[in-house]
DNA sequence: GCCGTTTTCGGCCCGACTGTTTTCAGTCG
């Protein structure tokens, strides 16, 4: 797989071309190509071999030739020549917020500044002010931008952004000048990681709302404060943007503010073809306002089905909506049980009975109590004896609860040599076996892949939990050949989990799509360690929806009898 | 550099805010 390599090279070419002041549309062509290659499901090397590169959107004859060169020689002559034109650190200056290609070029060429450190020194000493168009404020902004880069303006996990946005929403809702309020952006699309929070409000008193917003106690720093748009940095270091519009523009503004960027570009192009102009204030014919009060109005004007926010990534959803062939996405109410829950028997805090009661309250037909296996000592991994004790208790509780079935489960460790943490004889005692990697994350791709594949080959294993091991913001996924895991899972009727825990959300949307394309079934598991966390199911459903899943793709949208049948593969 | 049921040439989404200058370029989303 050289998809990442190709897209990295194209992205960097785009940056260098920006510095050179090249045609912006040519630059965008490289960026678009980079993105499309990166999100391509197929291996770019295979597509190149089949001579089908130009069938990829945004890849024409020229870029196809460049991809072939990269795939066959591992290099691209054009790229190597371009790299010589600017020092690597100068290209990195483009990452500084507020500093764009024009200014970087000016600074590099006039002052011969080649590193971010030198840039910082020059800004502090006021030397940048010798340049045309740069005065005190710009210098300050550059210094602030450098600090932001150092701190790492990285994406945060969805759950963290949800918490921050909830605080802002609560604060803004106190403001009686606000008639409507909604979150947009990647948060509304429920991406697994979020860079900034976009909030949209309807108000007739935009100035009052803006003043309250930028002066809120939640705000650390004001980046911009305009009549209809403001940006701040929150106390938790998240950028929050607020936009105020009139009611008649609420739908169009929400559409625009929800994005994604690629979706917006495609959508607006389509509008032009149909003779309309769509912006955040509405859909217009010539200068005449047609609609914009709701998103539905605009979709219907474009003669397409309403596209749920989770799908708006320009991954084919616009074409599908035009043909009225959008997938009937799984909904929270389709989920009939939770297949990954921890009890007091390992590192959870709830009793079997509490879990049963809460799951019943959720309207579930079943819940699997999947405690850790013996090796995972830090998480109260259970000995063989404790397993039998737990089985006895579950049987008793099952007699007490008529409306819900507790499945006897285990989240068993896949040990570093690929073997499982309990003998086969004990595994036979469980209704459900969830296998997962909790150690040896640094092993080679081949080793990790082999461990997961051999777990799939075990006849008692039903589910692979959090298949890539990612912990958003803390730990990168381990190196694994998912294609191999997909094959093994499909051939052995093993499902892959979408772990709903906000730090995990693993598999993610893209891998969920790939799994489905490979004929693999998915499960949703909250990994709850306390009964309140059974509500995390919602986040997992969001991932499933972003991955275009129907309820038919998800094991635990089936009723109990069918799940039991599936478990007895 | 890509793309095409108005086009194989001439388009390519569209608008807000800031800083600097005095009408606009640069940057961002």
Coordinates of C-alpha atoms (C1' of nucleotides) in Angstrom, one line a residue:
Chain A
X1 CA 0.0 0.0 0.0
X2 CA 1.6 3.2 -1.1
X3 CA -1.6 5.3 -0.9
X4 CA -0.3 7.3 2.1
X5 CA 3.0 7.9 0.4
X6 CA 1.5 9.1 -2.8
X7 CA -0.9 11.5 -1.0
X8 CA 1.9 12.8 1.2
X9 CA 4.0 13.7 -1.8
X10 CA 1.1 15.4 -3.6
X11 CA 0.3 17.4 -0.4
X12 CA 3.8 18.6 -0.1
X13 CA 3.9 19.5 -3.8
X14 CA 0.8 21.5 -3.2
X15 CA 2.5 23.4 -0.4
X16 CA 5.6 24.2 -2.4
X17 CA 3.5 25.3 -5.3
X18 CA 1.7 27.6 -2.9
X19 CA 4.9 29.2 -1.9
X20 CA 5.8 29.6 -5.5
X21 CA 2.6 31.5 -6.0
X22 CA 1.4 29.0 -8.7
X23 CA -2.1 28.8 -10.1
X24 CA -4.4 28.1 -7.1
X25 CA -6.5 25.7 -9.1
X26 CA -3.5 23.6 -10.0
X27 CA -2.6 23.6 -6.3
X28 CA -6.1 22.5 -5.5
X29 CA -5.8 19.7 -8.0
X30 CA -2.9 18.3 -6.1
X31 CA -4.7 18.6 -2.8
X32 CA -7.8 17.0 -4.1
X33 CA -5.7 14.1 -5.7
X34 CA -3.9 13.6 -2.4
X35 CA -7.2 13.3 -0.5
X36 CA -8.8 11.0 -3.0
X37 CA -5.8 8.7 -3.1
X38 CA -5.6 8.6 0.7
X39 CA -9.3 7.7 1.1
X40 CA -9.2 5.2 -1.7
X41 CA -10.3 1.8 -0.6
X42 CA -8.1 0.0 -3.1
X43 CA -4.4 -0.3 -3.1
X44 CA -3.0 2.4 -5.4
X45 CA -0.3 0.0 -6.6
X46 CA -3.0 -2.5 -7.8
X47 CA -5.0 0.3 -9.5
X48 CA -1.8 1.4 -11.2
X49 CA -1.0 -2.1 -12.4
X50 CA -4.6 -2.4 -13.8
X51 CA -4.0 0.9 -15.6
X52 CA -7.1 2.4 -14.1
X53 CA -5.6 5.4 -12.3
X54 CA -7.6 8.0 -14.3
X55 CA -10.8 6.4 -13.2
X56 CA -10.0 7.9 -9.7
X57 CA -11.7 11.3 -9.3
X58 CA -9.2 14.1 -9.6
X59 CA -6.6 12.0 -11.3
X60 CA -5.9 12.8 -15.0
X61 CA -3.3 11.7 -17.4
X62 CA -0.6 13.8 -15.8
X63 CA -1.1 12.8 -12.2
X64 CA -1.6 9.2 -13.2
X65 CA 1.9 9.3 -14.8
X66 CA 3.3 10.7 -11.5
X67 CA 1.6 8.0 -9.5
X68 CA 3.1 5.4 -11.7
X69 CA 6.5 6.9 -11.3
X70 CA 6.1 6.8 -7.5
X71 CA 4.8 3.3 -7.4
X72 CA 7.5 1.9 -9.7
X73 CA 10.6 3.9 -8.6
X74 CA 9.6 5.0 -5.1
X75 CA 10.5 8.6 -6.1
X76 CA 9.1 11.5 -8.1
X77 CA 11.6 13.6 -10.0
X78 CA 9.4 16.7 -10.0
X79 CA 8.9 16.5 -6.3
X80 CA 12.6 16.2 -5.6
X81 CA 13.3 19.2 -7.8
X82 CA 10.6 21.2 -6.1
X83 CA 12.0 20.4 -2.7
X84 CA 15.3 22.0 -3.5
X85 CA 13.6 25.4 -4.0
X86 CA 12.7 25.9 -0.4
X87 CA 14.3 24.6 2.9
X88 CA 12.1 22.1 4.6
X89 CA 11.5 24.4 7.6
X90 CA 10.2 27.1 5.4
X91 CA 7.5 24.7 4.1
X92 CA 6.7 23.9 7.8
X93 CA 6.1 27.6 8.4
X94 CA 2.8 27.2 6.4
X95 CA 1.5 25.2 9.4
X96 CA 1.6 28.3 11.5
X97 CA -2.0 29.6 11.8
X98 CA -2.5 33.0 10.3
X99 CA 0.7 32.7 8.3
X100 CA 0.0 31.9 4.7
X101 CA 2.2 31.3 1.6
X102 CA 2.5 34.9 0.6
X103 CA 3.8 36.0 3.9
X104 CA 6.1 33.0 4.3
X105 CA 7.6 33.7 0.9
X106 CA 8.1 37.3 1.7
X107 CA 9.8 36.6 5.0
X108 CA 12.0 33.9 3.4
X109 CA 13.1 35.9 0.4
X110 CA 13.6 39.3 1.9
X111 CA 15.0 38.4 5.3
X112 CA 16.5 34.9 4.5
X113 CA 14.7 33.4 7.5
X114 CA 14.9 29.6 7.1
X115 CA 13.7 28.2 10.5
X116 CA 10.8 28.7 12.8
X117 CA 13.2 29.6 15.6
X118 CA 14.7 32.4 13.5
X119 CA 11.2 33.5 12.6
X120 CA 10.4 33.8 16.3
X121 CA 13.5 35.8 17.1
X122 CA 12.8 38.1 14.2
X123 CA 9.3 38.7 15.3
X124 CA 10.4 39.4 18.9
X125 CA 13.0 41.9 17.8
X126 CA 10.6 43.7 15.5
X127 CA 12.6 42.9 12.4
X128 CA 9.6 41.6 10.5
X129 CA 8.3 45.2 10.5
X130 CA 10.9 46.1 7.9
X131 CA 8.7 44.2 5.5
X132 CA 5.9 45.8 3.5
X133 CA 2.4 45.0 4.9
X134 CA 3.7 43.7 8.3
X135 CA 3.4 45.9 11.3
X136 CA 3.1 45.3 15.1
X137 CA -0.2 43.3 15.0
X138 CA 1.0 40.9 12.4
X139 CA 4.2 40.3 14.3
X140 CA 2.2 39.5 17.4
X141 CA -0.1 37.2 15.5
X142 CA 2.9 35.3 14.1
X143 CA 4.3 34.8 17.6
X144 CA 1.0 33.6 18.8
X145 CA 0.7 31.2 15.9
X146 CA 4.2 29.8 16.6
X147 CA 3.1 29.1 20.2
X148 CA 0.0 27.3 18.9
X149 CA 2.0 25.1 16.6
X150 CA 4.4 24.2 19.5
X151 CA 1.5 23.3 21.7
X152 CA 0.2 21.2 18.8
X153 CA -3.1 22.3 17.6
X154 CA -4.0 18.6 17.2
X155 CA -7.4 17.1 16.8
X156 CA -9.1 16.1 20.1
X157 CA -11.3 13.0 20.6
X158 CA -14.9 13.5 19.8
X159 CA -16.0 13.0 23.4
X160 CA -13.8 15.8 24.6
X161 CA -15.2 18.2 21.9
X162 CA -18.7 17.1 22.9
X163 CA -18.1 18.1 26.5
X164 CA -16.6 21.5 25.5
X165 CA -19.5 22.2 23.1
X166 CA -22.0 21.3 25.8
X167 CA -20.6 23.9 28.1
X168 CA -20.8 26.6 25.4
X169 CA -24.3 25.6 24.4
X170 CA -25.4 25.8 28.0
X171 CA -23.8 29.2 28.4
X172 CA -25.3 30.5 25.1
X173 CA -28.8 29.1 25.8
X174 CA -29.0 31.5 28.8
X175 CA -28.8 34.3 26.3
X176 CA -32.4 35.3 25.6
X177 CA -31.5 37.1 22.3
X178 CA -30.9 33.7 20.8
X179 CA -33.9 32.1 19.0
X180 CA -32.2 28.9 17.7
X181 CA -28.9 27.2 18.3
X182 CA -27.2 24.3 16.7
X183 CA -23.8 22.7 16.5
X184 CA -22.3 22.3 13.0
X185 CA -18.9 21.2 11.7
X186 CA -17.2 17.9 12.2
X187 CA -18.9 17.6 15.5
X188 CA -22.3 17.4 13.9
X189 CA -20.9 14.9 11.4
X190 CA -19.6 13.0 14.4
X191 CA -16.0 12.6 13.2
X192 CA -13.9 10.6 15.7
X193 CA -11.5 13.5 16.2
X194 CA -12.4 17.2 16.1
X195 CA -10.3 20.3 15.5
X196 CA -12.7 23.1 16.3
X197 CA -16.3 23.6 17.3
X198 CA -18.7 25.4 15.1
X199 CA -21.9 26.9 16.6
X200 CA -24.7 28.5 14.7
X201 CA -27.4 30.7 16.1
X202 CA -30.4 32.6 14.9
X203 CA -30.8 36.0 16.5
X204 CA -32.0 39.5 15.6
X205 CA -29.4 40.9 17.9
X206 CA -26.1 39.6 16.5
X207 CA -24.0 42.2 18.2
X208 CA -25.3 41.4 21.6
X209 CA -24.8 37.7 21.1
X210 CA -21.3 38.2 19.9
X211 CA -20.4 40.3 22.8
X212 CA -21.7 37.7 25.3
X213 CA -19.8 35.0 23.4
X214 CA -16.4 36.6 23.3
X215 CA -16.8 37.8 26.9
X216 CA -17.9 34.4 28.2
X217 CA -16.0 32.9 31.2
X218 CA -15.3 29.9 29.0
X219 CA -13.1 31.9 26.7
X220 CA -9.4 32.3 27.1
X221 CA -8.6 34.3 24.0
X222 CA -10.4 36.1 21.2
X223 CA -9.1 35.4 17.7
X224 CA -11.7 37.3 15.8
X225 CA -14.7 39.4 16.8
X226 CA -17.0 40.5 13.9
X227 CA -20.6 41.4 13.4
X228 CA -21.8 37.9 12.4
X229 CA -18.8 35.7 13.0
X230 CA -16.4 35.3 15.9
X231 CA -13.6 32.9 16.8
X232 CA -12.3 32.2 20.3
X233 CA -9.9 29.8 22.1
X234 CA -11.6 28.1 25.0
X235 CA -10.1 27.6 28.4
X236 CA -9.6 23.9 27.3
X237 CA -7.6 25.2 24.2
X238 CA -10.2 24.4 21.7
X239 CA -11.1 26.8 18.9
X240 CA -14.8 27.7 19.0
X241 CA -16.4 29.6 16.1
X242 CA -19.8 31.3 16.4
X243 CA -21.9 32.4 13.5
X244 CA -25.1 34.4 13.7
X245 CA -27.7 34.4 10.9
X246 CA -31.3 35.3 10.2
X247 CA -33.9 32.7 10.5
X248 CA -34.5 32.6 6.8
X249 CA -30.8 31.5 6.4
X250 CA -30.7 29.0 9.2
X251 CA -30.9 25.9 7.0
X252 CA -28.4 27.1 4.4
X253 CA -26.0 28.3 7.1
X254 CA -26.3 24.9 8.9
X255 CA -25.6 23.1 5.6
X256 CA -22.6 25.3 4.9
X257 CA -21.3 25.2 8.5
X258 CA -21.7 21.4 8.8
X259 CA -19.5 20.7 5.7
X260 CA -17.4 18.9 5.1
X261 CA -15.5 21.2 2.9
X262 CA -15.4 18.7 0.1
X263 CA -19.1 18.1 0.4
X264 CA -19.8 21.9 0.2
X265 CA -17.7 22.3 -2.9
X266 CA -19.4 19.5 -4.7
X267 CA -22.8 20.6 -3.5
X268 CA -22.3 24.2 -4.7
X269 CA -21.0 23.0 -8.0
X270 CA -24.1 21.0 -8.5
X271 CA -26.2 24.0 -7.6
X272 CA -24.5 26.1 -10.2
X273 CA -25.2 23.4 -12.8
X274 CA -28.9 23.6 -11.9
X275 CA -28.8 27.4 -12.2
X276 CA -28.6 28.3 -8.5
X277 CA -26.1 29.8 -6.2
X278 CA -25.9 28.3 -2.8
X279 CA -24.1 30.1 0.1
X280 CA -24.7 30.4 3.8
X281 CA -27.5 32.8 3.3
X282 CA -29.7 30.6 1.1
X283 CA -30.2 29.2 -2.3
X284 CA -30.5 32.0 -5.0
X285 CA -31.7 32.1 -8.6
X286 CA -29.9 35.1 -10.0
X287 CA -30.1 37.4 -7.0
X288 CA -33.5 36.2 -5.9
X289 CA -33.7 34.2 -2.6
X290 CA -35.5 30.9 -3.2
X291 CA -35.1 29.1 0.2
X292 CA -32.8 28.5 3.1
X293 CA -34.8 28.2 6.2
X294 CA -34.2 24.5 6.6
X295 CA -31.6 22.1 5.1
X296 CA -34.5 19.9 3.8
X297 CA -35.7 22.8 1.7
X298 CA -32.4 23.1 -0.1
X299 CA -31.9 19.4 -0.6
X300 CA -35.4 19.2 -2.1
X301 CA -34.7 22.2 -4.4
X302 CA -31.6 20.3 -5.6
X303 CA -33.9 17.4 -6.3
X304 CA -32.1 15.0 -4.0
X305 CA -32.8 13.1 -0.8
X306 CA -31.8 14.6 2.6
X307 CA -28.3 13.5 3.4
X308 CA -27.6 12.8 7.1
X309 CA -24.7 14.9 8.4
X310 CA -22.6 11.8 9.1
X311 CA -22.5 11.0 5.4
X312 CA -21.4 14.4 4.2
X313 CA -17.8 13.7 3.2
X314 CA -18.1 13.6 -0.6
X315 CA -17.7 9.8 -0.6
X316 CA -20.5 9.3 -3.1
X317 CA -23.4 10.4 -0.9
X318 CA -24.4 13.3 -3.2
X319 CA -24.7 10.9 -6.2
X320 CA -26.6 8.4 -4.1
X321 CA -29.0 11.1 -2.9
X322 CA -29.7 12.3 -6.4
X323 CA -30.7 8.7 -7.4
X324 CA -32.6 8.4 -4.1
X325 CA -30.3 5.5 -3.3
X326 CA -28.9 6.6 0.1
X327 CA -28.4 3.7 2.5
X328 CA -31.1 3.4 5.2
X329 CA -28.5 3.9 7.9
X330 CA -28.7 2.0 11.2
X331 CA -30.3 3.9 14.1
X332 CA -29.8 3.7 17.8
X333 CA -33.2 2.2 18.2
X334 CA -32.2 -0.7 15.9
X335 CA -29.7 -1.9 18.5
X336 CA -31.1 -4.8 20.5
X337 CA -28.2 -5.4 22.9
X338 CA -24.7 -4.5 24.0
X339 CA -22.0 -7.1 23.3
X340 CA -19.1 -5.7 25.4
X341 CA -19.7 -4.8 29.0
X342 CA -17.5 -5.2 32.1
X343 CA -18.7 -6.1 35.6
X344 CA -17.2 -6.1 39.1
X345 CA -15.7 -9.5 38.2
X346 CA -12.9 -7.8 36.4
X347 CA -12.3 -4.0 36.2
X348 CA -15.9 -2.8 36.0
X349 CA -17.8 -1.3 38.9
X350 CA -21.3 -2.7 38.4
X351 CA -22.8 -6.0 39.5
X352 CA -24.3 -8.5 37.0
X353 CA -27.7 -7.6 38.3
X354 CA -27.2 -3.8 37.9
X355 CA -26.0 -4.4 34.3
X356 CA -29.1 -6.5 33.6
X357 CA -31.4 -3.9 35.1
X358 CA -29.8 -1.0 33.2
X359 CA -29.8 -3.0 29.9
X360 CA -33.4 -3.8 30.4
X361 CA -34.2 -0.2 31.0
X362 CA -32.5 0.6 27.6
X363 CA -35.0 -1.8 26.0
X364 CA -32.4 -4.3 25.1
X365 CA -33.1 -8.0 24.6
X366 CA -29.7 -9.1 25.7
X367 CA -26.4 -7.9 27.1
X368 CA -23.0 -9.7 27.1
X369 CA -20.9 -9.4 30.3
X370 CA -17.4 -9.7 28.9
X371 CA -14.8 -9.5 31.7
X372 CA -11.1 -9.7 31.2
X373 CA -9.2 -13.0 31.1
X374 CA -6.5 -14.1 33.6
X375 CA -3.4 -12.6 32.1
X376 CA -4.7 -9.0 32.2
X377 CA -3.9 -8.6 35.9
X378 CA -4.0 -4.8 35.8
X379 CA -7.7 -5.0 34.8
X380 CA -8.7 -7.7 37.2
X381 CA -8.3 -10.6 34.7
X382 CA -10.3 -13.6 35.9
X383 CA -9.0 -16.9 36.9
X384 CA -10.7 -20.1 35.8
X385 CA -12.3 -20.5 39.2
X386 CA -13.8 -17.0 39.2
X387 CA -15.1 -17.7 35.7
X388 CA -17.2 -20.6 37.0
X389 CA -18.4 -18.5 39.9
X390 CA -19.5 -15.8 37.5
X391 CA -21.3 -18.3 35.3
X392 CA -23.3 -19.5 38.3
X393 CA -24.2 -16.0 39.2
X394 CA -25.3 -15.1 35.6
X395 CA -27.5 -18.2 35.5
X396 CA -29.2 -17.1 38.7
X397 CA -29.7 -13.5 37.6
X398 CA -31.1 -14.8 34.2
X399 CA -33.8 -16.6 36.1
X400 CA -34.7 -13.4 37.9
X401 CA -34.9 -11.2 34.8
X402 CA -37.5 -12.4 32.3
X403 CA -37.2 -9.6 29.7
X404 CA -33.5 -9.7 29.2
X405 CA -30.9 -12.4 28.6
X406 CA -27.5 -12.0 30.0
X407 CA -24.9 -13.6 27.8
X408 CA -21.9 -15.2 29.5
X409 CA -19.0 -13.6 27.9
X410 CA -15.3 -13.0 28.1
X411 CA -13.0 -10.4 26.6
X412 CA -10.1 -12.7 26.2
X413 CA -6.5 -11.6 25.7
X414 CA -4.8 -12.5 22.5
X415 CA -1.3 -13.2 24.0
X416 CA 1.8 -12.0 22.3
X417 CA 2.5 -15.4 20.7
X418 CA -1.0 -15.4 19.2
X419 CA -2.5 -18.0 21.6
X420 CA -5.6 -17.3 23.7
X421 CA -5.6 -16.7 27.4
X422 CA -7.9 -19.6 28.3
X423 CA -7.8 -23.2 27.2
X424 CA -10.3 -24.4 24.6
X425 CA -12.2 -26.4 27.2
X426 CA -13.0 -23.3 29.2
X427 CA -13.8 -21.2 26.1
X428 CA -16.6 -23.8 25.4
X429 CA -18.3 -22.6 28.6
X430 CA -19.0 -19.1 27.2
X431 CA -22.0 -17.9 25.1
X432 CA -19.7 -15.3 23.6
X433 CA -16.0 -14.9 23.2
X434 CA -14.6 -11.4 22.4
X435 CA -10.9 -11.5 21.7
X436 CA -8.6 -8.5 21.9
X437 CA -5.0 -7.4 22.0
X438 CA -4.0 -5.7 25.2
X439 CA -0.2 -6.2 25.1
X440 CA 2.7 -6.3 22.7
X441 CA 1.5 -3.2 20.7
X442 CA 5.0 -2.6 19.4
X443 CA 5.3 -5.9 17.6
X444 CA 5.8 -6.0 13.9
X445 CA 3.0 -5.7 11.4
X446 CA 3.4 -9.4 10.5
X447 CA 3.3 -10.5 14.2
X448 CA 0.3 -8.4 15.1
X449 CA -1.6 -9.5 12.0
X450 CA -0.7 -13.2 12.7
X451 CA -2.1 -12.8 16.3
X452 CA -5.4 -11.4 15.1
X453 CA -5.7 -13.9 12.3
X454 CA -5.1 -16.9 14.5
X455 CA -7.7 -15.5 17.0
X456 CA -10.2 -15.5 14.1
X457 CA -9.2 -19.1 13.3
X458 CA -10.1 -20.2 16.8
X459 CA -13.6 -21.8 16.6
X460 CA -14.8 -20.3 19.8
X461 CA -14.0 -16.7 19.0
X462 CA -17.0 -14.6 17.9
X463 CA -15.8 -11.0 17.9
X464 CA -12.5 -9.1 17.7
X465 CA -12.7 -6.1 20.0
X466 CA -11.2 -2.7 19.2
X467 CA -9.3 -4.2 16.2
X468 CA -6.7 -1.5 15.7
X469 CA -5.9 -0.7 19.4
X470 CA -6.1 3.1 18.8
X471 CA -6.6 5.4 21.8
X472 CA -7.4 8.8 20.3
X473 CA -4.9 11.3 21.6
X474 CA -2.9 8.8 23.6
X475 CA -1.9 5.8 21.5
X476 CA -1.6 5.2 17.8
X477 CA -3.1 2.1 16.3
X478 CA -0.7 -0.8 16.2
X479 CA 0.7 -1.8 12.8
X480 CA -1.7 -4.3 11.3
X481 CA -2.6 -5.6 7.9
X482 CA -6.4 -5.2 8.2
X483 CA -7.0 -6.7 4.8
X484 CA -5.7 -10.0 6.2
X485 CA -7.8 -9.7 9.3
X486 CA -10.9 -8.9 7.2
X487 CA -10.4 -12.1 5.2
X488 CA -9.8 -14.3 8.3
X489 CA -12.9 -12.7 10.0
X490 CA -15.1 -13.2 7.0
X491 CA -14.0 -16.8 6.5
X492 CA -14.5 -17.8 10.1
X493 CA -17.8 -15.8 10.7
X494 CA -16.0 -13.6 13.2
X495 CA -17.4 -10.1 13.6
X496 CA -15.3 -7.0 14.1
X497 CA -16.2 -4.6 16.8
X498 CA -17.0 -0.9 16.6
X499 CA -15.9 -0.1 20.2
X500 CA -18.1 2.8 21.3
X501 CA -15.9 4.1 24.0
X502 CA -15.1 7.7 23.1
X503 CA -11.3 7.2 23.4
X504 CA -11.5 4.2 21.1
X505 CA -14.2 4.4 18.5
X506 CA -12.4 1.5 16.8
X507 CA -12.9 0.4 14.1
X508 CA -13.3 3.9 12.7
X509 CA -15.7 4.9 9.8
X510 CA -13.2 4.3 7.0
X511 CA -12.2 0.9 8.2
X512 CA -15.8 0.0 8.8
X513 CA -16.5 0.7 5.1
X514 CA -13.6 -1.5 4.1
X515 CA -14.7 -4.3 6.5
X516 CA -18.2 -4.2 5.0
X517 CA -16.8 -4.2 1.5
X518 CA -14.9 -7.3 2.4
X519 CA -18.0 -9.1 3.6
X520 CA -17.3 -8.7 7.3
X521 CA -20.1 -8.2 9.9
X522 CA -19.7 -5.7 12.6
X523 CA -20.8 -5.5 16.3
X524 CA -21.3 -2.5 18.6
X525 CA -19.9 -2.7 22.1
X526 CA -19.7 0.0 24.6
X527 CA -16.9 -1.5 26.7
X528 CA -18.8 0.0 29.6
X529 CA -17.1 -0.2 33.0
X530 CA -20.0 1.4 34.8
X531 CA -23.7 1.2 33.8
X532 CA -23.9 4.8 32.8
X533 CA -21.5 4.0 30.0
X534 CA -24.1 1.8 28.3
X535 CA -25.2 5.1 26.8
X536 CA -22.0 5.3 24.8
X537 CA -23.8 3.1 22.3
X538 CA -24.9 6.3 20.6
X539 CA -21.3 7.1 19.6
X540 CA -20.8 3.7 18.1
X541 CA -23.9 4.1 16.1
X542 CA -22.5 7.4 14.8
X543 CA -19.4 5.6 13.6
X544 CA -21.5 2.9 12.0
X545 CA -23.6 5.6 10.2
X546 CA -20.4 7.3 9.0
X547 CA -19.4 3.9 7.7
X548 CA -22.6 3.6 5.7
X549 CA -23.8 0.6 7.7
X550 CA -27.4 -0.7 7.6
X551 CA -28.8 -2.5 10.5
X552 CA -28.4 -5.7 8.5
X553 CA -24.6 -5.2 8.8
X554 CA -24.6 -5.2 12.6
X555 CA -24.9 -8.4 14.6
X556 CA -26.5 -6.8 17.6
X557 CA -29.4 -5.3 15.7
X558 CA -30.7 -8.9 15.4
X559 CA -33.1 -10.3 17.9
X560 CA -31.9 -12.7 20.6
X561 CA -32.7 -15.9 18.8
X562 CA -30.8 -15.0 15.7
X563 CA -27.8 -13.8 17.7
X564 CA -27.7 -17.1 19.6
X565 CA -27.8 -18.9 16.3
X566 CA -24.9 -16.8 15.0
X567 CA -22.9 -17.4 18.2
X568 CA -23.1 -21.1 17.6
X569 CA -21.3 -20.8 14.2
Chain B
dG1 C1' -4.0 20.1 -13.1
dC2 C1' -8.9 18.4 -13.9
dC3 C1' -13.1 18.3 -16.4
dG4 C1' -17.3 18.4 -19.9
dT5 C1' -25.8 16.7 -21.4
dT6 C1' -24.2 24.9 -22.2
dT7 C1' -17.7 24.1 -22.9
dT8 C1' -11.8 20.1 -25.5
dC9 C1' -11.0 26.0 -23.5
dG10 C1' -11.9 28.3 -19.8
dG11 C1' -13.9 27.7 -15.9
dC12 C1' -12.8 25.8 -11.1
dC13 C1' -17.6 27.4 -4.0
dC14 C1' -18.1 31.6 -1.6
dG15 C1' -18.0 34.9 2.0
dA16 C1' -16.1 36.9 6.8
dC17 C1' -12.5 39.1 9.5
dT18 C1' -8.0 41.3 10.2
dG19 C1' -4.4 44.4 9.4
dT20 C1' -2.7 47.7 6.7
dT21 C1' -3.8 51.2 3.9
dT22 C1' -7.3 54.5 2.2
dT23 C1' -9.7 50.2 -1.3
dC24 C1' -7.6 45.7 -0.7
dA25 C1' -4.7 41.5 0.0
dG26 C1' -4.1 37.6 2.8
dT27 C1' -5.9 34.0 5.4
dC28 C1' -9.4 31.0 7.0
dG29 C1' -13.2 27.8 7.0

